[in-house]
Amino acid sequence: NSVSDATSIGLRADGVTGSFGLHLDALARDSNNYDGAKSEIQNSAVESVDANFGLSIIGKRGYLGAAFGRYTSQYGVPVDPDTVNEMLGIDQNQDRFELAGEINKPFPGMLNARARLAYVDYEHTEFENPGEAGTQFFNNEWEGRIEFHHAPLGVWNGTFGLQYRNRRFNSVGAEAFVPR
């Protein structure tokens, strides 16, 4: 990516040994300001890292797994050349935890049952100028789901279950117009 002297690197690894499955992926990106048709586009640089790790126990009747992911990104918001005094930027962070499992033939009449529980902790800060924090956004969310896939009943196939979601969102700062 010569237009911004960007460098990126990524990796992914998946493996199974015995009853255990493992997943790992990561991506890092770093780019400078973009070159425009006439000049450099000020405040267009990006730096981000995304990493995820998961481990599962796999059996004959199903699996149970856990995963963790972290995403961070710092980037500028390109500015109007006539207002070079503003250097708007974003600093963003997210952590995600998840548990998931499935069991085949949990009881008569059911082909399988699946369950998932996840928690996300997200925040980002908008910077008016370097080091000058402006509006901040926070989002903490729980989500859970359980579903059952039943055996065919005549011509009917189907899934039923429950889903739960609890989200706590808040923004603070002079430009925080979104309600809690």
XYZ file of C-alpha atoms in Angstrom:
180
model
C 0.000 0.000 0.000
C 2.420 2.625 -1.215
C -0.132 5.458 -1.041
C 0.213 5.459 2.767
C 3.416 3.485 3.397
C 1.195 0.915 5.124
C 2.406 -2.330 6.587
C 0.139 -5.192 7.584
C 0.835 -8.597 9.015
C -1.559 -11.382 9.849
C -1.492 -14.929 11.048
C -3.947 -17.710 11.621
C -3.440 -21.092 13.194
C -5.985 -23.858 13.728
C -5.222 -27.230 15.170
C -6.749 -30.302 16.750
C -4.970 -32.674 19.077
C -6.916 -35.459 20.727
C -10.089 -33.889 22.087
C -8.877 -30.303 21.932
C -9.266 -27.737 19.173
C -7.299 -24.517 19.119
C -7.704 -21.330 17.093
C -5.456 -18.277 17.017
C -5.556 -15.305 14.672
C -3.998 -11.875 14.722
C -3.757 -8.900 12.419
C -1.754 -5.696 12.785
C -1.928 -2.688 10.475
C 0.033 0.549 10.527
C -0.319 3.239 7.865
C 0.818 6.827 7.571
C -1.215 9.687 6.133
C -2.490 8.971 2.631
C -1.007 10.702 -0.400
C -3.694 12.678 -2.208
C -3.738 13.897 -5.806
C -2.254 17.263 -4.825
C -0.794 16.720 -1.349
C -0.770 14.484 1.706
C -4.186 14.029 3.338
C -3.536 15.219 6.863
C -4.690 13.100 9.813
C -5.557 9.986 7.740
C -3.156 7.556 9.454
C -4.421 4.298 11.007
C -2.950 1.877 13.534
C -4.901 -1.218 14.577
C -4.424 -4.651 16.143
C -6.950 -7.503 16.232
C -6.171 -10.751 18.075
C -8.394 -13.747 18.904
C -7.816 -16.993 20.768
C -10.172 -19.951 21.182
C -9.993 -23.395 22.749
C -12.602 -26.166 22.479
C -13.078 -29.588 23.973
C -14.490 -31.862 21.268
C -16.280 -35.104 22.037
C -18.363 -37.689 20.204
C -21.611 -35.990 21.205
C -20.611 -32.337 20.911
C -18.215 -29.638 22.001
C -17.627 -26.889 24.561
C -15.450 -23.912 23.693
C -14.262 -20.570 24.991
C -12.801 -17.619 23.098
C -11.319 -14.212 23.778
C -10.758 -11.380 21.297
C -9.167 -7.948 21.596
C -9.397 -5.167 19.025
C -7.678 -1.784 19.274
C -7.523 1.002 16.738
C -6.273 4.555 16.690
C -7.019 6.621 13.628
C -7.357 10.183 12.514
C -10.333 11.782 10.855
C -9.099 13.558 7.701
C -9.368 17.288 7.977
C -10.398 20.083 5.663
C -7.147 21.759 4.556
C -8.706 25.138 5.444
C -9.177 24.066 9.105
C -5.795 22.472 9.781
C -6.078 23.557 13.426
C -8.386 20.590 14.110
C -6.766 17.169 14.457
C -9.729 14.878 15.181
C -8.954 11.305 16.150
C -10.470 8.119 17.548
C -9.002 5.694 20.082
C -11.113 2.526 20.096
C -10.879 -0.664 22.216
C -13.009 -3.795 22.393
C -12.732 -7.015 24.399
C -15.016 -9.979 23.673
C -15.431 -13.153 25.720
C -17.539 -16.047 24.486
C -18.578 -19.537 25.599
C -20.329 -21.880 23.177
C -21.336 -25.512 23.145
C -23.412 -28.092 21.358
C -24.633 -31.532 22.311
C -26.091 -34.022 19.848
C -29.217 -35.982 20.805
C -29.556 -34.422 24.283
C -32.890 -36.232 24.809
C -35.488 -38.090 22.726
C -37.018 -36.038 19.932
C -34.144 -33.531 19.792
C -31.384 -33.702 17.178
C -29.147 -31.231 19.016
C -29.006 -28.378 21.514
C -26.744 -25.343 21.226
C -25.898 -22.656 23.742
C -23.822 -19.491 23.548
C -22.977 -16.762 26.043
C -20.947 -13.664 25.116
C -19.804 -10.458 26.792
C -18.482 -7.406 24.934
C -16.738 -4.427 26.554
C -16.370 -1.600 24.013
C -15.242 1.977 24.363
C -13.936 4.733 22.185
C -12.751 8.251 22.761
C -12.946 11.052 20.245
C -10.020 13.437 20.462
C -10.479 17.068 19.484
C -6.699 17.514 19.286
C -3.870 15.168 20.331
C -4.153 14.560 24.077
C -7.456 16.472 24.384
C -10.214 13.908 25.015
C -13.656 14.878 23.782
C -16.723 12.650 23.731
C -16.401 9.081 25.036
C -18.663 6.131 24.221
C -19.048 3.014 26.373
C -20.964 -0.144 25.537
C -21.090 -3.238 27.762
C -23.263 -6.038 26.494
C -24.262 -9.568 27.514
C -25.909 -11.869 25.030
C -27.017 -15.452 25.497
C -28.838 -17.920 23.314
C -30.033 -21.500 23.657
C -31.688 -23.372 20.823
C -33.047 -26.856 20.252
C -33.370 -28.469 16.825
C -36.131 -31.061 16.990
C -36.427 -34.276 14.995
C -38.812 -34.145 12.006
C -42.504 -34.175 12.956
C -44.120 -35.334 9.723
C -43.185 -32.621 7.217
C -42.099 -30.178 9.947
C -38.476 -29.445 10.811
C -37.622 -26.678 13.199
C -35.666 -24.972 15.908
C -36.898 -23.254 19.047
C -35.162 -21.543 21.920
C -34.531 -18.409 23.900
C -32.304 -15.400 23.435
C -31.247 -12.833 26.034
C -29.559 -9.466 25.577
C -28.616 -6.816 28.127
C -26.861 -3.717 26.833
C -25.552 -0.770 28.849
C -24.598 2.118 26.607
C -23.404 5.529 27.692
C -21.706 8.538 26.157
C -20.122 11.427 28.030
C -18.674 14.724 26.886
C -19.694 18.035 25.402
C -20.995 16.436 22.188
C -22.693 13.409 23.784
C -26.160 13.661 22.257
C -27.038 9.938 22.343
C -29.126 9.025 25.439
C -27.893 6.506 28.014
